[in-house]
Structure formats: C-alpha cells, structure tokens
Short mmCIF file of C-alpha atoms in Angstrom, two decimals:
data_model
loop_
_atom_site.label_atom_id
_atom_site.label_comp_id
_atom_site.label_asym_id
_atom_site.label_seq_id
_atom_site.Cartn_x
_atom_site.Cartn_y
_atom_site.Cartn_z
CA MET A 142 45.65 -19.32 105.89
CA ALA A 143 45.46 -23.08 105.14
CA VAL A 144 46.92 -22.60 101.64
CA HIS A 145 49.83 -20.56 103.04
CA ARG A 146 50.53 -23.22 105.68
CA GLN A 147 50.47 -26.06 103.14
CA THR A 148 52.84 -24.19 100.79
CA SER A 149 55.33 -23.64 103.60
CA LYS A 150 55.32 -27.33 104.52
CA MET A 151 55.99 -28.39 100.93
CA ALA A 152 58.88 -25.96 100.52
CA LEU A 153 60.55 -27.14 103.69
CA TYR A 154 60.08 -30.79 102.78
CA LEU A 155 61.70 -30.26 99.36
CA VAL A 156 64.74 -28.55 100.85
CA TRP A 157 65.32 -31.29 103.40
CA THR A 158 64.98 -33.97 100.75
CA LEU A 159 67.62 -32.36 98.49
CA MET A 160 70.11 -31.86 101.33
CA GLY A 161 69.70 -35.42 102.51
CA PHE A 162 69.11 -34.93 106.20
CA SER A 163 66.20 -34.51 108.48
CA LEU A 164 65.52 -31.95 111.18
CA SER A 165 64.24 -32.62 114.60
CA ALA A 166 63.95 -30.45 117.70
CA PRO A 167 66.21 -31.21 120.66
CA PRO A 168 64.63 -33.24 123.38
CA ILE A 169 63.15 -31.33 126.26
CA THR A 170 62.59 -33.00 129.57
CA SER A 171 59.63 -30.85 130.46
CA GLY A 172 57.40 -28.95 128.10
CA PRO A 173 55.95 -29.65 124.67
CA GLY A 174 56.82 -32.76 122.64
CA PRO A 175 59.29 -32.98 119.75
CA TYR A 176 58.83 -30.70 116.78
CA ASP A 177 58.22 -31.98 113.21
CA LEU A 178 56.69 -30.68 110.05
CA GLU A 179 53.28 -31.55 111.33
CA ASN A 180 53.37 -29.56 114.53
CA TYR A 181 56.17 -26.92 113.97
CA ASP A 182 53.77 -24.11 113.28
CA ASP A 183 50.95 -25.44 115.42
CA SER A 184 50.17 -23.10 118.27
CA ASN A 185 48.55 -25.92 120.18
CA THR A 186 51.95 -27.48 120.66
CA TRP A 187 52.95 -24.57 122.99
CA ASN A 188 51.46 -24.47 126.44
CA LEU A 189 51.76 -20.84 127.24
CA ASN A 190 50.42 -21.39 130.73
CA THR A 191 53.46 -23.43 131.69
CA TYR A 192 56.11 -21.33 129.84
CA GLY A 193 58.56 -19.90 132.27
CA GLU A 194 57.40 -21.92 135.28
CA THR A 195 60.97 -23.04 135.92
CA TYR A 196 62.00 -19.44 136.79
CA ASP A 197 60.98 -17.95 140.05
CA TYR A 198 61.39 -14.25 139.50
CA ASP A 199 60.46 -13.48 143.06
CA ASP A 200 63.82 -14.89 144.09
CA LEU A 201 65.59 -12.29 141.97
CA ASP A 202 64.11 -9.29 143.72
CA GLU A 203 66.81 -7.14 145.30
CA GLU A 204 66.61 -3.87 147.12
CA VAL A 205 67.90 -1.06 144.91
CA GLY A 206 69.15 2.06 146.61
CA THR A 207 72.02 4.56 146.76
CA LEU A 208 75.61 3.59 147.33
CA ALA A 209 76.70 3.46 150.90
CA PRO A 210 78.86 6.46 151.90
CA PRO A 211 82.58 5.84 152.44
CA PRO A 212 83.61 5.26 156.01
CA ALA A 213 84.46 8.43 157.86
CA VAL A 214 88.16 9.12 158.40
CA THR A 215 88.86 10.25 161.87
CA GLN A 216 91.75 12.67 162.35
CA PRO A 217 94.22 11.90 165.08
CA PRO A 218 94.10 14.35 167.94
CA ALA A 219 96.44 17.34 167.63
CA ILE A 220 99.62 17.09 169.60
CA VAL A 221 99.95 20.08 171.90
CA PRO A 222 103.46 20.51 173.29
CA PRO A 223 103.76 21.37 176.97
CA GLU A 224 104.29 24.98 177.91
CA ASP A 225 107.90 24.45 178.96
CA TYR A 226 108.80 22.65 175.71
CA VAL A 227 111.80 24.10 173.86
CA GLU A 228 112.49 22.94 170.34
CA GLU A 229 116.08 22.07 169.61
CA VAL A 230 117.40 23.43 166.31
CA THR A 231 120.69 22.30 164.86
CA LEU A 232 122.49 25.24 163.24
CA PRO A 233 124.58 24.65 160.11
CA PRO A 234 128.33 24.74 160.66
CA ARG A 235 129.92 28.17 160.42
CA PRO A 236 131.75 28.54 157.10
CA THR A 237 135.45 28.80 157.35
CA LYS A 238 137.37 31.52 155.58
CA SER A 239 138.45 30.47 152.13
CA VAL A 240 142.16 30.19 151.54
CA PHE A 241 141.63 31.58 148.04
CA PRO A 242 141.37 35.35 147.48
CA SER A 243 138.05 36.89 146.47
CA THR A 244 137.50 37.31 142.76
CA LEU A 245 136.12 40.85 143.25
CA ASP A 246 138.76 43.39 144.20
CA PHE A 247 136.83 46.30 145.68
CA HIS A 248 140.02 48.20 146.41
CA GLY A 249 141.07 48.34 142.79
CA PRO A 250 139.14 49.29 139.67
CA GLY A 251 137.14 46.05 140.00
CA LEU A 252 133.83 45.02 138.51
CA PHE A 253 131.85 47.66 140.44
CA GLY A 254 134.27 50.55 140.08
CA PRO A 255 136.89 51.89 142.49
CA ASP A 256 136.46 51.86 146.25
CA THR A 257 134.62 54.92 147.55
CA GLY A 258 136.00 54.69 151.07
CA LEU A 259 132.39 54.38 152.27
CA GLY A 260 132.32 50.61 152.46
CA MET A 261 131.25 49.92 148.89
CA PRO A 262 132.47 50.63 145.34
CA SER A 263 131.09 53.48 143.25
CA CYS A 264 128.74 51.38 141.12
CA LEU A 265 127.01 49.95 144.20
CA LEU A 266 126.76 53.31 145.92
CA CYS A 267 125.55 54.91 142.67
CA VAL A 268 123.94 53.60 139.49
CA CYS A 269 126.26 52.85 136.59
CA ILE A 270 124.73 52.42 133.15
CA SER A 271 127.21 52.07 130.34
CA GLY A 272 129.44 55.16 130.70
CA SER A 273 126.97 57.12 132.85
CA VAL A 274 127.17 57.27 136.65
CA TYR A 275 124.11 58.51 138.58
CA CYS A 276 124.66 59.54 142.20
CA ASP A 277 121.68 61.89 142.58
CA ASP A 278 120.21 62.40 146.05
CA SER A 279 122.59 59.96 147.76
CA ASP A 280 123.65 62.09 150.76
CA LEU A 281 127.16 62.38 149.37
CA THR A 282 129.52 64.83 151.05
CA GLN A 283 132.28 64.36 148.48
CA ILE A 284 132.62 63.17 144.91
CA PRO A 285 133.28 59.40 144.88
CA PRO A 286 136.02 57.82 142.76
CA LEU A 287 134.63 57.12 139.32
CA PRO A 288 135.32 54.33 136.81
CA LYS A 289 137.87 55.36 134.27
CA GLU A 290 135.42 54.89 131.38
CA THR A 291 132.86 57.36 132.82
CA THR A 292 131.47 59.76 130.21
CA HIS A 293 128.54 61.34 132.10
CA PHE A 294 128.49 62.02 135.84
CA TYR A 295 125.42 63.18 137.79
CA ALA A 296 125.58 63.99 141.51
CA ARG A 297 122.68 66.41 141.98
CA PHE A 298 120.89 67.10 145.26
CA ASN A 299 123.69 66.00 147.57
CA LYS A 300 125.79 67.67 150.28
CA ILE A 301 129.08 68.00 148.44
CA THR A 302 131.04 71.02 149.66
CA GLU A 303 134.18 70.94 147.52
CA VAL A 304 135.47 69.85 144.12
CA ARG A 305 138.99 68.57 144.71
CA ALA A 306 141.91 68.41 142.34
CA THR A 307 141.81 64.59 142.27
CA ASP A 308 138.06 64.11 141.79
CA PHE A 309 138.22 63.91 137.98
CA ILE A 310 141.85 63.04 137.46
CA ASN A 311 142.58 60.70 134.53
CA LEU A 312 138.93 60.77 133.43
CA ASN A 313 139.77 61.78 129.89
CA GLN A 314 136.48 60.44 128.48
CA LEU A 315 134.27 62.59 130.68
CA LYS A 316 131.86 64.75 128.64
CA ARG A 317 129.29 65.93 131.18
CA ILE A 318 129.46 66.85 134.86
CA ASP A 319 126.32 67.85 136.75
CA LEU A 320 126.83 68.92 140.37
CA SER A 321 123.81 71.19 140.68
CA ALA A 322 121.95 71.65 143.98
CA ASN A 323 124.83 70.85 146.33
CA GLN A 324 126.69 72.96 148.91
CA ILE A 325 129.88 73.55 146.93
CA SER A 326 131.78 76.66 148.01
CA LYS A 327 135.24 75.80 146.70
CA VAL A 328 136.48 74.48 143.36
CA ASN A 329 140.16 73.59 143.16
CA LYS A 330 142.12 75.38 140.43
CA ASP A 331 143.09 72.00 138.89
CA ALA A 332 139.68 70.33 139.30
CA PHE A 333 138.93 70.18 135.53
CA ARG A 334 142.45 70.25 134.13
CA SER A 335 142.45 66.60 132.99
CA THR A 336 138.91 66.56 131.55
CA LEU A 337 140.07 67.06 127.98
CA GLN A 338 136.73 66.15 126.36
CA LEU A 339 134.35 67.90 128.75
CA GLN A 340 131.42 69.55 126.96
CA ASP A 341 128.80 70.27 129.65
CA LEU A 342 129.59 71.68 133.09
CA ILE A 343 126.56 72.20 135.37
CA LEU A 344 127.29 73.87 138.72
CA ALA A 345 123.97 75.63 139.33
CA ASP A 346 122.49 76.18 142.81
CA ASN A 347 125.66 76.12 144.91
CA ASN A 348 127.79 78.65 146.85
CA ILE A 349 130.69 79.01 144.43
CA GLN A 350 132.52 82.35 144.54
CA ALA A 351 135.21 81.72 141.91
CA LEU A 352 135.67 79.49 138.88
CA PRO A 353 139.00 77.86 137.98
CA GLU A 354 140.43 77.58 134.51
CA LEU A 355 137.95 75.62 132.41
CA PRO A 356 138.52 73.29 129.43
CA ALA A 357 138.34 74.94 126.03
CA THR A 358 136.12 72.08 124.80
CA LEU A 359 133.06 73.28 126.74
CA LYS A 360 129.79 73.91 124.89
CA HIS A 361 127.47 74.46 127.85
CA ILE A 362 128.28 76.21 131.14
CA ASP A 363 125.61 76.64 133.81
CA ALA A 364 126.68 78.42 137.02
CA ARG A 365 123.37 80.06 137.94
CA ASN A 366 122.39 80.79 141.53
CA ASN A 367 125.87 80.96 143.05
CA GLN A 368 128.02 83.67 144.64
CA LEU A 369 130.24 84.34 141.63
CA ARG A 370 132.08 87.67 141.52
CA SER A 371 133.88 89.24 138.62
CA THR A 372 137.14 89.08 140.57
CA GLY A 373 136.68 85.34 140.81
CA MET A 374 136.62 84.91 137.01
CA HIS A 375 139.77 84.38 134.96
CA ALA A 376 140.60 87.13 132.50
CA GLU A 377 139.38 86.14 129.05
CA ALA A 378 137.95 83.00 130.65
CA PHE A 379 135.71 82.12 127.68
CA MET A 380 137.66 83.50 124.75
CA LYS A 381 139.31 80.19 123.74
CA MET A 382 136.09 78.20 123.92
CA LYS A 383 135.45 78.03 120.18
CA GLU A 384 132.41 75.77 120.60
CA LEU A 385 130.73 77.43 123.61
CA GLN A 386 127.03 78.00 122.85
CA PHE A 387 125.22 78.35 126.20
CA LEU A 388 126.49 80.48 129.11
CA TYR A 389 124.20 80.81 132.15
CA LEU A 390 125.52 83.14 134.89
CA SER A 391 122.31 84.63 136.27
CA ASN A 392 121.67 85.28 139.98
CA ASN A 393 125.27 85.90 140.95
CA LYS A 394 127.30 88.98 141.97
CA LEU A 395 129.04 89.88 138.72
CA ASP A 396 129.98 93.53 138.19
CA TYR A 397 130.49 93.39 134.42
CA ILE A 398 129.91 91.19 131.41
CA PRO A 399 132.84 88.77 130.92
CA GLU A 400 134.60 89.45 127.63
CA PRO A 401 135.62 88.72 125.00
CA LEU A 402 132.83 86.29 124.19
CA PRO A 403 133.39 83.52 121.62
CA GLU A 404 131.72 83.83 118.22
CA SER A 405 129.92 80.51 118.73
CA LEU A 406 127.87 81.81 121.70
CA ARG A 407 124.10 81.65 121.18
CA VAL A 408 122.66 82.26 124.67
CA LEU A 409 123.98 84.61 127.39
CA HIS A 410 121.98 84.93 130.62
CA LEU A 411 123.25 87.50 133.11
CA GLN A 412 120.04 88.63 134.83
CA ASN A 413 120.00 89.53 138.53
CA ASN A 414 123.66 90.49 138.87
CA ASN A 415 125.36 93.84 139.61
CA ILE A 416 126.26 94.87 136.06
CA GLN A 417 126.28 98.66 135.69
CA SER A 418 127.69 99.31 132.23
CA ILE A 419 128.21 97.76 128.76
CA GLY A 420 131.39 98.29 126.73
CA GLN A 421 131.31 99.16 123.04
CA ASP A 422 133.19 96.00 122.09
CA THR A 423 131.34 93.66 124.47
CA PHE A 424 129.23 92.28 121.61
CA CYS A 425 130.39 94.11 118.51
CA ASN A 426 133.64 95.16 116.81
CA THR A 427 134.09 98.89 116.61
CA HIS A 428 136.92 98.41 114.10
CA ASP A 429 134.62 96.70 111.60
CA ILE A 430 131.36 98.48 110.86
CA ASN A 431 130.19 95.53 108.74
CA TYR A 432 130.64 93.02 111.52
CA ILE A 433 127.50 91.07 112.48
CA ARG A 434 127.30 88.58 115.33
CA LYS A 435 124.79 86.13 113.86
CA ALA A 436 124.81 83.39 116.48
CA LEU A 437 124.03 85.43 119.62
CA GLU A 438 120.23 85.65 119.70
CA ASP A 439 119.35 85.50 123.41
CA ILE A 440 120.84 88.06 125.84
CA ARG A 441 119.27 88.57 129.26
CA LEU A 442 120.33 91.56 131.35
CA ASP A 443 117.15 92.23 133.29
CA GLY A 444 117.51 92.66 137.03
CA ASN A 445 120.79 94.60 136.73
CA PRO A 446 121.36 98.29 137.55
CA VAL A 447 122.44 99.00 133.97
CA ASP A 448 120.10 100.98 131.68
CA ILE A 449 120.42 99.22 128.34
CA ASN A 450 118.83 102.17 126.52
CA LEU A 451 122.02 104.16 127.11
CA TYR A 452 124.19 101.72 125.15
CA ALA A 453 122.45 101.41 121.80
CA HIS A 454 125.77 101.53 119.97
CA ALA A 455 126.75 98.26 121.70
CA TYR A 456 123.96 96.31 119.96
CA VAL A 457 124.25 97.39 116.31
CA CYS A 458 125.82 94.09 115.30
CA LEU A 459 123.24 91.86 117.04
CA PRO A 460 120.30 90.17 115.29
CA ARG A 461 118.17 90.85 118.40
CA LEU A 462 118.32 93.42 121.14
CA PRO A 463 119.08 92.34 124.70
CA ILE A 464 116.29 91.99 127.25
CA GLY A 465 116.76 94.17 130.28
CA THR A 466 115.27 96.88 132.42
CA PRO A 467 117.14 98.84 135.07
CA VAL A 468 116.39 97.90 138.67
#
C-alpha cells in the first residue's frame, strides 16, 4: 500500500512540473484544510462526522399524498316555466307565387309522362323504368295515358272495366300489354289498331265476351278465363298472324276451334270450353296427303264435350295427338 501511494505521488509531481503550474484545492470556510500532495489521499484529512452538517434534512420533509380532487361543479337549478306559459314561435313568411312558370309541365308529355287526370302524371302514379310502365295493383279503374316511348305496359290486379279506343293511340313502340286480373268486359274495336309492333297481348282473368281485330304482329295471345264466345271472334281472326306461337283460350264459352290456324302456332289451349266437333281441315290439309304440321306440338281439348277419338283423321298431320277426354 505504501509503495502504491509513493508511486502515485511521484507521477503527479512529474506531471505538474512539466506543465508548469501547481494545483491547490479551493478554500473552504468550514471543513478540512487545503489539499496538497501530502494530504490529498489521506483519509485523516476528512472528518466524516462533520460531513453534511450544514444540511438539515428534517427541514425538507414534506407530506406526500394523492392529488386533491377538482372542485365540484354545481349545476344551476332547472328553470321550470309556469303552467300558463305559452312559447311564442315566429313562423317563416309565406312564400309568394313565383311569376315564372313551373319547369315541369304535368299537363303535357313532361318529365313524368302525361297527366292521368288523377292529380299526378303516369310515372308518379305508376313505376316507369326505361320503356316499361308498371301499374300493377294500383286500384286503377281505367288505363292511364302512357308515355309515347312505352314498350311494355303492365296493369294487372286492378279494377279496369274497359279498353277504350284512345288508350293505346300513337303508341307505335308498344310490344307487350298485360291487363290480366281486371274487370274488363268491353274492348273497343279500335283499341289495338295503332299498336303496330305489339307482340304479347295478355287479357286473362277478365269478363271479355268478344275480341276486336288484333295486330298481325302478335306472337302470344292469352285470353284465358273470360266469357269469350265464338260469335265474338272475327272470322279468320288468327290467319294473318304469321308469327303467332302461343294461343291460350281455355275456360271460355267457345263452340268451335277458331280456324284457319297459322303455320307458326306451337301451343293451342282450348280446354274447358263448349267445343263439340273437329273439322277435317282444322289442323291438317285434306288436299295434301304429305302435309305435316311440324310446329304444333301442344293441343289441349280436355274439358270439352267433343270425343277426340271420333276424329282421328283430323290428327294425321300432327307430330303429337291432342289431349282431351269428353266431359
């Protein structure tokens, strides 16, 4: 220990000599004397019993606890109006009528279609999507005026009683009319005269007794569940319909099969009528023994008083025999 201490003193003395200055401890008013090489590492120089006497740590003691809660905010008492209090409300001024005309003309063709006479145009009374107009189950008693560009019209499950001559006038783009499940008993003779592109005519579940002249462009006719009579059908009513494929006339009061039938016909439903006989040329051509009616594959005659077994010669040109049993 003594050797180590002496070596340290010599090293420090050499360094101070080379640098040309001496080192001394700062003066201290109270405590140990000045430091030099003789007493720097001497533990006797330090009086540990007096170290820190200038600090009174008892004075630094403070009470440590939780933060004080914020002061409570008291709500003002609720204001209760007296029983006879009436609040005064200032109404906005009543708008004056504009001197400019409305941009929507509901009496003309307009944005929402022509005026129906029921207080609103067709496309607010019904639903108009592109060229289709849907008026199903709308409590209609008559067909409303339709936009000129209408292609498909549906007015099922209403209370319409008549199809008038003007209902479809100038609607030359109309392709489908569905008036099933109404109360129609009369169809004007000119009701479909201007529908030059009509393909589907659905009049099922009504009280129609006679059909007017129909467009030759029809492909699908459905007049089931009506009161149709043979006297109410035009002579050769379907002969010029070169594209007619589906003819549904079941549950009516027809006395005979309407003929001649177009070659394009595929389905003929006549069940539950009053048909009592079948002519030789109703389906076939007695003047051409090689004639075959290829398209007509579905004939229904059941529920009629006719016995189809008695008219085998009337079916020789058909790919399939009719369905039917005498009542």
